Coordinates of C-alpha atoms and ligand atoms in Angstrom, one line a residue:
M1 CA 6.0 -5.7 -28.5
V2 CA 5.6 -2.7 -26.3
F3 CA 2.1 -1.9 -25.1
R4 CA 1.4 1.8 -24.9
S5 CA -1.3 3.7 -23.2
E6 CA -4.1 4.7 -25.6
F7 CA -4.5 8.0 -23.7
P8 CA -2.5 11.2 -24.7
D9 CA 0.8 11.6 -22.8
V10 CA 0.8 13.9 -19.8
P11 CA 3.8 16.1 -19.0
D12 CA 5.8 15.5 -15.8
V13 CA 4.5 17.4 -12.9
D14 CA 7.4 19.2 -11.2
L15 CA 5.7 20.2 -8.0
P16 CA 6.2 19.1 -4.4
I17 CA 3.5 16.7 -3.4
H18 CA 1.8 19.0 -0.9
E19 CA 1.5 21.6 -3.7
A20 CA 0.3 19.2 -6.3
V21 CA -2.5 18.1 -3.9
L22 CA -3.3 21.2 -2.0
S23 CA -2.8 24.2 -4.4
P24 CA -6.1 23.4 -6.1
A25 CA -7.6 23.3 -2.5
A26 CA -7.5 27.1 -2.3
G27 CA -10.3 27.0 -4.9
Y28 CA -12.4 24.5 -2.8
G29 CA -12.5 26.9 0.2
D30 CA -15.3 25.9 2.6
R31 CA -16.0 22.6 0.8
T32 CA -15.5 19.6 3.1
A33 CA -12.2 17.9 2.6
L34 CA -12.4 15.3 5.4
I35 CA -15.1 13.8 7.6
D36 CA -14.3 11.7 10.6
G37 CA -16.5 8.6 9.9
L38 CA -16.9 7.9 13.6
T39 CA -17.6 11.3 15.1
G40 CA -18.8 13.3 12.1
E41 CA -16.2 16.0 12.6
R42 CA -15.5 17.9 9.4
V43 CA -12.4 19.6 8.1
S44 CA -12.8 22.1 5.2
Y45 CA -10.3 22.5 2.4
A46 CA -9.4 26.0 3.7
R47 CA -8.8 24.6 7.2
L48 CA -6.7 21.7 5.9
A49 CA -4.5 24.1 3.8
A50 CA -4.0 26.4 6.8
S51 CA -3.2 23.5 9.1
V52 CA -0.6 22.3 6.7
E53 CA 1.1 25.7 6.8
R54 CA 1.0 25.8 10.6
V55 CA 2.2 22.2 11.0
A56 CA 5.2 23.0 8.7
A57 CA 6.0 26.1 10.8
G58 CA 5.7 24.1 14.0
L59 CA 7.9 21.3 12.8
A60 CA 10.5 23.8 11.5
E61 CA 10.4 25.5 15.0
A62 CA 11.0 22.0 16.6
G63 CA 14.0 21.6 14.4
V64 CA 12.9 19.6 11.3
R65 CA 15.0 20.6 8.3
K66 CA 14.8 19.9 4.6
G67 CA 15.8 16.3 3.8
D68 CA 15.1 15.0 7.4
V69 CA 13.1 11.8 7.5
V70 CA 9.9 12.0 9.5
A71 CA 8.2 8.6 10.3
L72 CA 4.4 8.8 10.4
F73 CA 3.1 6.0 12.7
S74 CA -0.7 6.5 13.0
P75 CA -4.0 4.9 12.1
N76 CA -6.2 6.8 9.6
S77 CA -7.6 9.9 11.1
I78 CA -8.6 13.4 9.9
A79 CA -5.3 14.6 11.5
Y80 CA -3.2 12.3 9.3
P81 CA -3.3 14.6 6.2
A82 CA -2.2 17.7 8.2
A83 CA 0.8 15.7 9.6
Y84 CA 1.7 14.1 6.2
Y85 CA 1.4 17.2 4.0
G86 CA 2.8 19.4 6.8
A87 CA 5.9 17.4 7.1
S88 CA 6.3 17.5 3.3
R89 CA 5.7 21.2 3.3
A90 CA 8.5 21.5 5.9
G91 CA 10.8 19.8 3.4
A92 CA 10.9 16.4 5.1
T93 CA 10.7 13.0 3.6
V94 CA 7.8 11.0 5.1
T95 CA 8.3 7.3 5.8
T96 CA 4.8 5.8 6.5
V97 CA 4.8 3.0 9.0
S98 CA 2.2 0.2 9.3
S99 CA 0.1 0.9 12.3
L100 CA 0.3 -2.8 13.2
S101 CA 4.1 -2.7 13.6
T102 CA 5.7 -4.3 16.6
P103 CA 8.4 -2.3 18.4
G104 CA 11.1 -4.4 16.6
E105 CA 9.5 -3.7 13.2
L106 CA 9.1 0.0 13.9
A107 CA 12.7 0.3 15.2
G108 CA 13.9 -1.6 12.1
Q109 CA 12.1 0.9 9.8
L110 CA 13.2 4.0 11.8
G111 CA 16.8 2.8 11.7
D112 CA 16.9 1.7 8.1
S113 CA 15.3 5.0 6.9
D114 CA 17.6 7.2 9.1
A115 CA 14.4 8.7 10.5
R116 CA 15.1 11.5 13.1
W117 CA 11.5 12.3 13.9
L118 CA 8.5 10.3 14.7
I119 CA 4.8 11.5 14.5
T120 CA 2.4 9.1 16.3
V121 CA -0.7 8.9 18.5
S122 CA -1.0 8.3 22.3
P123 CA -2.3 4.7 22.0
F124 CA 0.8 3.8 20.0
L125 CA 3.2 5.5 22.5
P126 CA 4.2 2.2 24.2
T127 CA 5.3 0.7 20.9
A128 CA 6.9 4.0 19.9
R129 CA 8.8 4.3 23.2
A130 CA 10.0 0.7 23.0
A131 CA 11.2 1.3 19.4
A132 CA 13.0 4.5 20.4
D133 CA 14.7 2.7 23.3
L134 CA 16.0 0.0 20.8
L135 CA 17.3 2.8 18.6
A136 CA 18.9 4.7 21.4
A137 CA 20.6 1.4 22.5
A138 CA 22.0 1.1 19.0
G139 CA 23.4 4.6 19.3
R140 CA 20.9 6.3 17.0
P141 CA 18.4 8.2 19.2
L142 CA 15.5 10.0 17.7
T143 CA 15.6 13.8 17.8
G144 CA 11.9 14.2 18.6
T145 CA 8.5 12.6 18.8
V146 CA 5.2 14.4 18.2
V147 CA 2.1 12.8 19.7
L148 CA -0.8 14.1 17.6
D149 CA -3.5 13.8 20.3
G150 CA -1.1 14.9 23.1
A151 CA 1.0 13.1 25.7
E152 CA 3.1 14.3 28.6
G153 CA 6.5 15.6 27.4
H154 CA 5.7 15.6 23.7
P155 CA 4.5 18.3 21.4
S156 CA 1.0 17.6 20.1
L157 CA -0.8 18.6 16.8
A158 CA -2.4 21.5 18.7
D159 CA 1.1 22.7 19.7
L160 CA 2.3 22.5 16.1
L161 CA -0.8 24.4 14.9
A162 CA -0.2 27.1 17.5
A163 CA 3.2 27.9 15.9
T164 CA 3.4 31.7 15.2
G165 CA 6.5 31.8 13.0
P166 CA 6.4 31.8 9.2
A167 CA 6.2 28.4 7.4
P168 CA 9.6 27.5 6.1
E169 CA 10.6 27.8 2.5
P170 CA 12.7 24.7 1.8
A171 CA 14.2 24.6 -1.7
V172 CA 12.6 21.3 -2.7
D173 CA 13.7 19.8 -6.1
P174 CA 10.7 17.7 -7.1
R175 CA 12.8 15.8 -9.6
E176 CA 15.3 14.5 -7.0
D177 CA 13.9 15.0 -3.5
I178 CA 12.1 12.1 -1.9
A179 CA 8.5 12.9 -0.9
V180 CA 7.6 9.5 0.5
L181 CA 9.7 6.5 1.6
P182 CA 7.2 3.6 2.1
Y183 CA 8.6 0.1 2.8
S184 CA 8.2 -2.8 0.4
S185 CA 10.0 -6.1 0.0
G186 CA 9.6 -5.8 -3.8
T187 CA 10.4 -9.0 -5.6
T188 CA 12.8 -10.5 -3.0
G189 CA 14.3 -10.2 0.4
L190 CA 13.4 -7.9 3.3
P191 CA 11.3 -4.7 3.3
K192 CA 13.2 -1.8 1.8
G193 CA 12.6 1.9 1.6
V194 CA 11.1 2.8 -1.7
M195 CA 12.3 6.3 -2.8
L196 CA 9.4 8.1 -4.5
T197 CA 10.2 11.6 -5.6
H198 CA 7.7 14.4 -5.5
R199 CA 7.8 14.3 -9.3
S200 CA 7.0 10.6 -9.6
I201 CA 4.0 10.8 -7.2
A202 CA 2.6 14.1 -8.5
T203 CA 3.0 12.9 -12.1
N204 CA 1.3 9.6 -11.3
L205 CA -1.7 11.5 -10.0
A206 CA -1.9 13.4 -13.3
Q207 CA -1.5 10.1 -15.2
T208 CA -4.3 8.5 -13.1
D209 CA -6.7 11.4 -14.0
A210 CA -7.4 9.8 -17.4
L211 CA -9.0 6.8 -15.7
Y212 CA -9.8 7.7 -12.1
R213 CA -10.6 11.2 -11.0
P214 CA -13.3 11.7 -8.3
A215 CA -15.6 14.6 -8.9
V216 CA -15.6 17.8 -6.8
G217 CA -17.7 17.0 -3.7
E218 CA -17.8 13.3 -4.4
R219 CA -17.7 11.3 -1.1
V220 CA -15.2 8.5 -0.9
L221 CA -14.7 6.2 2.1
A222 CA -11.2 5.8 3.4
V223 CA -10.8 2.7 5.4
L224 CA -7.7 1.3 3.6
P225 CA -4.7 2.4 5.6
F226 CA -3.0 5.6 4.6
F227 CA 0.4 4.1 5.4
H228 CA 0.1 1.8 2.4
I229 CA 0.7 3.4 -1.0
Y230 CA -2.7 2.3 -2.2
G231 CA -4.6 4.2 0.6
L232 CA -2.2 7.1 0.5
T233 CA -2.8 7.6 -3.3
A234 CA -6.3 6.5 -3.9
L235 CA -7.8 7.8 -0.7
L236 CA -5.8 10.9 0.2
N237 CA -3.7 12.4 -2.7
Q238 CA -6.0 11.8 -5.6
P239 CA -9.4 12.7 -3.9
L240 CA -8.1 15.7 -2.1
R241 CA -6.4 17.0 -5.3
C242 CA -9.8 16.7 -7.0
G243 CA -11.9 18.4 -4.4
A244 CA -13.7 15.3 -3.2
T245 CA -14.7 14.6 0.4
V246 CA -12.9 11.8 2.2
V247 CA -14.8 10.0 4.9
V248 CA -12.1 8.6 7.2
L249 CA -12.3 5.4 9.2
P250 CA -9.5 4.2 11.4
R251 CA -9.9 0.4 10.7
F252 CA -12.3 -2.0 9.0
D253 CA -15.3 -3.1 10.9
L254 CA -18.2 -4.1 8.6
E255 CA -21.0 -2.6 10.6
T256 CA -19.1 0.8 11.0
F257 CA -18.2 0.7 7.4
C258 CA -21.8 0.2 6.2
R259 CA -23.1 2.8 8.7
A260 CA -20.6 5.3 7.4
V261 CA -21.7 4.6 3.8
E262 CA -25.4 5.1 4.7
Q263 CA -24.9 8.1 6.9
H264 CA -22.6 10.1 4.6
R265 CA -24.2 8.8 1.3
V266 CA -20.8 7.6 0.2
Q267 CA -20.4 7.3 -3.6
G268 CA -17.0 5.8 -4.0
L269 CA -15.6 2.7 -2.3
V270 CA -11.9 2.0 -2.7
V271 CA -11.0 -1.4 -1.1
A272 CA -9.0 -4.6 -1.1
P273 CA -10.5 -8.1 -1.6
P274 CA -11.4 -9.0 2.0
I275 CA -13.9 -6.1 2.1
V276 CA -15.4 -7.3 -1.2
L277 CA -15.8 -10.7 0.5
A278 CA -17.6 -9.2 3.5
L279 CA -19.8 -7.1 1.4
A280 CA -20.7 -10.0 -0.8
R281 CA -21.4 -12.6 1.9
H282 CA -22.2 -11.0 5.3
P283 CA -25.9 -10.9 6.3
L284 CA -25.4 -7.6 8.1
V285 CA -25.0 -5.7 4.8
D286 CA -28.8 -6.0 4.2
R287 CA -29.6 -3.9 7.2
F288 CA -28.0 -0.8 5.6
D289 CA -29.0 1.5 2.7
L290 CA -26.0 1.4 0.5
S291 CA -27.8 2.8 -2.6
S292 CA -25.6 5.9 -2.7
V293 CA -22.6 3.7 -3.9
E294 CA -21.8 4.4 -7.5
Y295 CA -18.6 2.4 -7.9
L296 CA -16.3 0.1 -6.0
L297 CA -12.6 -0.1 -6.9
C298 CA -10.6 -3.1 -5.6
A299 CA -6.9 -3.6 -5.8
A300 CA -3.7 -4.8 -4.0
A301 CA -4.4 -8.5 -4.3
P302 CA -6.2 -10.9 -6.7
L303 CA -10.0 -10.6 -6.8
D304 CA -12.1 -13.8 -7.3
Q305 CA -14.5 -13.2 -10.2
E306 CA -17.5 -15.0 -8.7
L307 CA -17.0 -13.0 -5.5
A308 CA -16.8 -9.8 -7.5
A309 CA -20.0 -10.6 -9.4
A310 CA -21.8 -11.4 -6.1
C311 CA -20.7 -8.2 -4.5
A312 CA -21.7 -6.2 -7.6
R313 CA -25.2 -7.7 -7.5
R314 CA -25.6 -6.9 -3.8
L315 CA -24.5 -3.3 -4.3
N316 CA -26.6 -3.0 -7.5
L317 CA -23.6 -2.1 -9.6
P318 CA -23.0 -3.3 -13.2
H319 CA -19.6 -4.6 -12.2
L320 CA -16.7 -3.9 -9.8
L321 CA -13.6 -2.0 -10.9
Q322 CA -10.0 -3.1 -10.4
G323 CA -6.7 -1.3 -10.4
Y324 CA -3.2 -2.5 -10.5
G325 CA -0.2 -0.9 -8.9
M326 CA 2.9 -1.5 -6.9
T327 CA 4.7 0.6 -4.3
E328 CA 7.7 0.8 -6.6
L329 CA 5.5 2.4 -9.3
S330 CA 4.2 5.4 -7.2
P331 CA 1.9 3.2 -7.5
V332 CA -0.6 3.2 -10.4
T333 CA -0.2 1.7 -13.8
H334 CA -3.6 0.3 -14.6
V335 CA -7.2 1.1 -13.6
V336 CA -10.7 0.3 -14.8
S337 CA -12.4 3.6 -15.1
P338 CA -15.8 4.2 -13.3
T339 CA -17.0 5.6 -16.6
D340 CA -15.9 2.6 -18.7
P341 CA -19.2 1.1 -20.1
A342 CA -17.7 -2.3 -20.9
P343 CA -14.4 -3.2 -19.3
S344 CA -13.1 -6.8 -20.0
P345 CA -14.5 -8.8 -17.1
G346 CA -11.8 -9.7 -14.5
S347 CA -9.3 -7.3 -15.9
V348 CA -7.3 -4.8 -13.7
G349 CA -7.7 -2.1 -16.3
R350 CA -6.0 -0.1 -19.0
L351 CA -2.6 1.6 -18.9
V352 CA -2.5 5.1 -17.5
P353 CA -1.0 7.7 -19.9
S354 CA 2.8 8.0 -20.5
T355 CA 3.3 4.4 -19.4
E356 CA 4.7 1.5 -21.4
L357 CA 4.2 -2.2 -20.7
R358 CA 6.1 -5.2 -21.9
V359 CA 5.1 -8.8 -21.3
T360 CA 8.2 -11.0 -21.4
A361 CA 8.5 -14.8 -21.7
L362 CA 9.1 -16.9 -18.6
D363 CA 11.1 -19.6 -20.5
G364 CA 14.4 -17.8 -19.8
S365 CA 14.6 -16.1 -23.2
G366 CA 13.0 -12.9 -21.9
D367 CA 11.4 -12.5 -25.4
D368 CA 8.6 -9.9 -25.8
L369 CA 5.2 -11.4 -26.0
G370 CA 2.0 -10.2 -27.7
P371 CA -1.7 -10.0 -26.8
G372 CA -3.1 -13.0 -25.1
E373 CA 0.3 -14.4 -24.1
R374 CA 1.3 -14.8 -20.5
G375 CA 4.6 -13.5 -19.1
E376 CA 6.3 -11.2 -16.6
L377 CA 5.0 -7.6 -16.6
L378 CA 7.7 -4.9 -17.1
I379 CA 6.8 -1.2 -16.7
R380 CA 8.5 2.0 -17.8
G381 CA 7.3 5.5 -17.1
P382 CA 7.7 8.5 -14.9
Q383 CA 6.2 6.6 -12.0
V384 CA 9.1 4.1 -11.7
M385 CA 10.8 4.6 -8.3
K386 CA 14.1 6.3 -7.9
G387 CA 15.4 3.2 -6.2
Y388 CA 15.6 1.4 -2.8
F389 CA 17.1 3.7 -0.1
G390 CA 20.7 2.8 0.4
R391 CA 20.5 -0.4 -1.7
P392 CA 21.8 0.2 -5.2
C393 CA 22.2 -3.6 -5.9
D394 CA 18.6 -4.3 -5.0
T395 CA 17.5 -1.4 -7.2
A396 CA 19.6 -2.7 -10.1
A397 CA 17.9 -6.1 -9.7
V398 CA 14.4 -4.7 -10.4
V399 CA 15.0 -1.6 -12.6
D400 CA 17.1 -2.5 -15.6
A401 CA 19.5 -0.3 -17.5
E402 CA 16.7 0.9 -19.9
G403 CA 14.5 1.9 -17.0
W404 CA 12.1 -1.0 -17.2
L405 CA 10.8 -2.1 -13.8
H406 CA 10.4 -5.9 -13.5
T407 CA 7.3 -6.3 -11.4
G408 CA 7.6 -10.0 -10.6
D409 CA 3.9 -10.4 -11.6
I410 CA 2.6 -12.6 -14.4
G411 CA -0.1 -11.4 -16.7
Y412 CA -1.4 -10.9 -20.2
V413 CA -3.1 -8.1 -22.2
D414 CA -6.2 -8.9 -24.1
E415 CA -7.0 -7.7 -27.7
R416 CA -8.7 -4.6 -26.3
G417 CA -5.7 -3.6 -24.2
Y418 CA -7.0 -4.7 -20.8
L419 CA -4.5 -6.2 -18.4
F420 CA -5.1 -9.5 -16.5
V421 CA -2.8 -10.4 -13.5
V422 CA -2.7 -14.1 -13.1
D423 CA 0.2 -15.1 -10.9
R424 CA 3.5 -13.9 -9.4
V425 CA 7.1 -15.0 -9.9
K426 CA 8.3 -13.0 -7.0
E427 CA 8.5 -14.2 -3.4
L428 CA 6.1 -11.6 -2.0
I429 CA 3.0 -12.9 -0.2
K430 CA -0.1 -10.7 -0.2
Y431 CA -2.3 -11.4 2.9
K432 CA -5.5 -9.5 2.4
G433 CA -3.6 -6.9 0.4
Y434 CA -0.9 -6.5 3.1
Q435 CA 2.7 -7.3 2.1
V436 CA 4.3 -10.2 3.8
A437 CA 8.0 -10.9 3.0
P438 CA 8.9 -14.6 3.3
A439 CA 12.5 -13.7 3.9
E440 CA 11.4 -11.7 7.0
L441 CA 9.5 -14.6 8.4
E442 CA 12.3 -17.1 7.6
A443 CA 14.7 -14.9 9.6
V444 CA 12.3 -14.8 12.6
L445 CA 11.8 -18.6 12.4
L446 CA 15.6 -19.2 12.3
G447 CA 15.8 -17.3 15.6
H448 CA 14.0 -20.2 17.3
P449 CA 16.6 -22.5 19.0
W450 CA 14.7 -25.6 17.9
I451 CA 14.4 -24.7 14.3
A452 CA 17.2 -25.9 12.1
D453 CA 15.9 -24.5 8.8
A454 CA 12.8 -22.9 7.4
A455 CA 11.1 -21.6 4.3
V456 CA 7.9 -19.7 3.8
I457 CA 5.6 -19.4 0.8
G458 CA 2.0 -18.2 0.2
V459 CA -0.8 -20.8 0.0
A460 CA -4.5 -20.3 -0.5
D461 CA -7.0 -21.0 2.3
A462 CA -10.6 -22.1 1.9
D463 CA -11.7 -18.6 0.9
G464 CA -8.9 -18.3 -1.6
T465 CA -7.0 -15.8 0.6
E466 CA -3.3 -16.1 0.3
C467 CA -1.7 -17.0 3.7
P468 CA 1.9 -17.5 4.8
K469 CA 2.8 -21.2 5.3
A470 CA 6.1 -22.2 7.0
F471 CA 8.0 -25.4 6.1
V472 CA 10.1 -26.1 9.2
V473 CA 13.0 -28.5 9.8
R474 CA 13.1 -29.4 13.6
V475 CA 16.4 -29.6 15.4
P476 CA 16.6 -33.4 16.0
G477 CA 15.3 -34.6 19.3
T478 CA 13.1 -31.6 20.0
G479 CA 9.3 -32.0 20.1
L480 CA 8.5 -28.7 18.6
T481 CA 4.8 -28.4 17.5
G482 CA 3.2 -26.4 14.8
E483 CA 1.3 -24.4 17.3
E484 CA 4.5 -23.4 19.1
V485 CA 6.0 -22.3 15.8
A486 CA 3.0 -20.2 14.9
D487 CA 2.9 -18.6 18.4
Y488 CA 6.6 -17.9 18.3
V489 CA 6.2 -15.9 15.1
A490 CA 3.0 -14.3 16.2
G491 CA 4.8 -12.8 19.2
R492 CA 7.3 -11.1 17.0
V493 CA 5.5 -9.7 13.9
A494 CA 2.5 -7.6 13.0
P495 CA -0.7 -9.7 13.0
Y496 CA -1.1 -9.9 9.2
K497 CA 2.3 -11.5 9.0
K498 CA 1.4 -14.5 11.2
V499 CA 2.3 -17.9 9.9
R500 CA -1.1 -19.5 9.3
A501 CA 0.0 -23.0 8.4
V502 CA 3.1 -25.1 9.5
E503 CA 4.5 -28.2 8.0
F504 CA 7.5 -30.1 9.3
V505 CA 9.8 -31.4 6.6
D506 CA 13.1 -33.3 6.6
A507 CA 14.9 -30.6 4.5
V508 CA 14.1 -27.3 2.8
P509 CA 14.8 -27.6 -0.9
R510 CA 17.8 -25.4 -1.7
S511 CA 19.8 -24.6 -4.8
A512 CA 23.6 -25.4 -4.8
A513 CA 24.1 -21.7 -3.9
G514 CA 21.8 -22.2 -0.9
K515 CA 18.8 -20.3 -2.3
I516 CA 15.4 -21.7 -1.2
L517 CA 13.7 -23.3 -4.2
R518 CA 10.3 -21.9 -3.5
R519 CA 9.0 -23.1 -6.9
E520 CA 9.5 -26.7 -5.6
L521 CA 7.5 -26.0 -2.5
R522 CA 4.8 -24.3 -4.5
A523 CA 4.6 -27.2 -6.9
R524 CA 4.3 -29.6 -4.0
E525 CA 1.4 -27.6 -2.6
A526 CA -0.3 -27.5 -6.1
D527 CA 0.1 -31.2 -6.5
R528 CA -1.6 -31.7 -3.1
A529 CA -4.4 -29.3 -3.9
G530 CA -5.0 -31.1 -7.2
A531 CA -4.9 -34.6 -5.6
Ligands
4UU601 C1 -3.7 -8.9 -8.4 O1 -0.7 -3.2 -3.7 C2 0.0 -2.3 -4.1 C3 -0.6 -1.1 -4.8 C4 -1.9 -1.2 -5.3 C5 -2.6 -0.2 -6.0 C6 -2.4 1.2 -5.6 C7 -3.2 2.2 -6.2 C8 -3.5 -0.5 -6.9 C9 -4.2 0.5 -7.7 C10 -4.1 1.9 -7.2 O2 -4.8 2.8 -7.8 O3 1.3 -2.2 -3.8 P1 2.2 -3.2 -3.1 O4 3.6 -2.8 -3.4 O5 1.8 -3.4 -1.7 O6 2.0 -4.6 -3.9 C11 2.2 -4.7 -5.2 C12 1.7 -6.1 -5.7 C13 1.7 -6.3 -7.2 O7 3.0 -6.5 -7.6 C14 0.8 -7.5 -7.3 O8 1.5 -8.7 -7.0 O9 0.4 -6.4 -5.3 C15 -0.2 -7.2 -6.3 N1 -1.4 -6.6 -6.8 C16 -2.4 -7.2 -7.5 N2 -2.6 -8.5 -7.7 C17 -1.7 -5.3 -6.8 N3 -2.9 -5.0 -7.4 C18 -3.4 -6.2 -7.8 C19 -4.5 -6.7 -8.5 N4 -4.7 -8.0 -8.7 N5 -5.5 -5.8 -8.9

């Protein structure tokens, strides 16, 4: 059967993303859009809207044209939205880059996305320069780099804001033009650029309204990174579109987080499981007045139910809320609404409007299943991505001819229409909500001269956090140690991708076609955990 949303359909929103988010902003005028959670500096809606116009004008003067890809490589800050919406307003596609990227990872994304422009911050300049050098050596130099807080030889945000010309008027087609190009490995392989049109993102915000719509003036805390689709949507696009106030923190530190909640009387927390863990367990939490918090929404990775209950008790909330999404789905399909009096415990929520869900059998038949039955989750709706940039075969492998996106997640729907996510059939590892692509780590491992073969899967640590584990075949006669393997990887990838366990094996199980049999490795781990 096909599960449909119980909410009335919403029409497609054919607006560029900056307009969908910021045109209501004119009405919010002097209300506070953004607060720097460290310094207390505030940005009003009027100032944000004006900054976006100036940044667009400045970028156009620098040479940015419609369809250019601009890479945004910055931690969360109150300047981030001006850069992001400003680039969009100038007609560019924004590819958001993890702020933890190494030079190689940044160069990889810049090259793959055909980015011509980079917007970054001065502390990231050494990484940005090293990446730019790698690109130049490959014959694909960047056209320009903006350093938001200023650096010798680069335009700054202040320079862009000082532009005197008119903002450009690019003819954006919201149905076809790509607003954002975030990277995701999807169900298999290496990270790929996910083409999200203005329409799919703007419509997804309108779809989400039925279940999650912060009130005007509501204060939400933005510590999840804006470069990930979860933070970008739930902590920038949706709250700003609704006239909320976003308190911005550059990174998670429990004490700073609690202080910001107390100081700014934060009402809405939007987080991933590791923050729930800290809030539930850490003694420091008791030193702060967190009584302003009205709800906590957690998503991006599985949430342990005992942990959720402990956190809810500590924050004096009836229960925590969960949402479910995926980069390839712009990203939201399910949310538990803050106003829902009795969500099914442990569920990730109900379908947003104009969205269909199928649960298909895992026995190879692909048969449609009914309530209570576990299978792979398939989604169809206006939020399904346009495709992977430059990779039609990878696109065809996840979006079928009828437009269903195969999520690679396993779940079931209860009798009341609430979804439960219970497992994954895809390769993807989620370390604390961050994506780790096994194929990427395997490629790094195979670069080591003493490694003959390698496979990576996710395993749970003592806290239940999923961690990358490598199965390594040594080149005979070498004394390679687990520590050396871990260090080798750590030197080449962002910290959240580190291999956190290493096991030496005689052979990696592979199919006749040479594909790694991850299921066998997983079964081996499960046997051991059960033993
Ligand atoms: C178990 O994680 C995301 C997007 C999450 C999101 C965004 C806005 C959730 C609600 C919202 O409002 O995207 P990706 O692409 O990084 O990872 C997607 C994968 C899913 O396929 C699933 O395996 O992350 C996992 N996932 C979850 N798993 C996402 N949410 C959950 C969840 N429980 N609640």
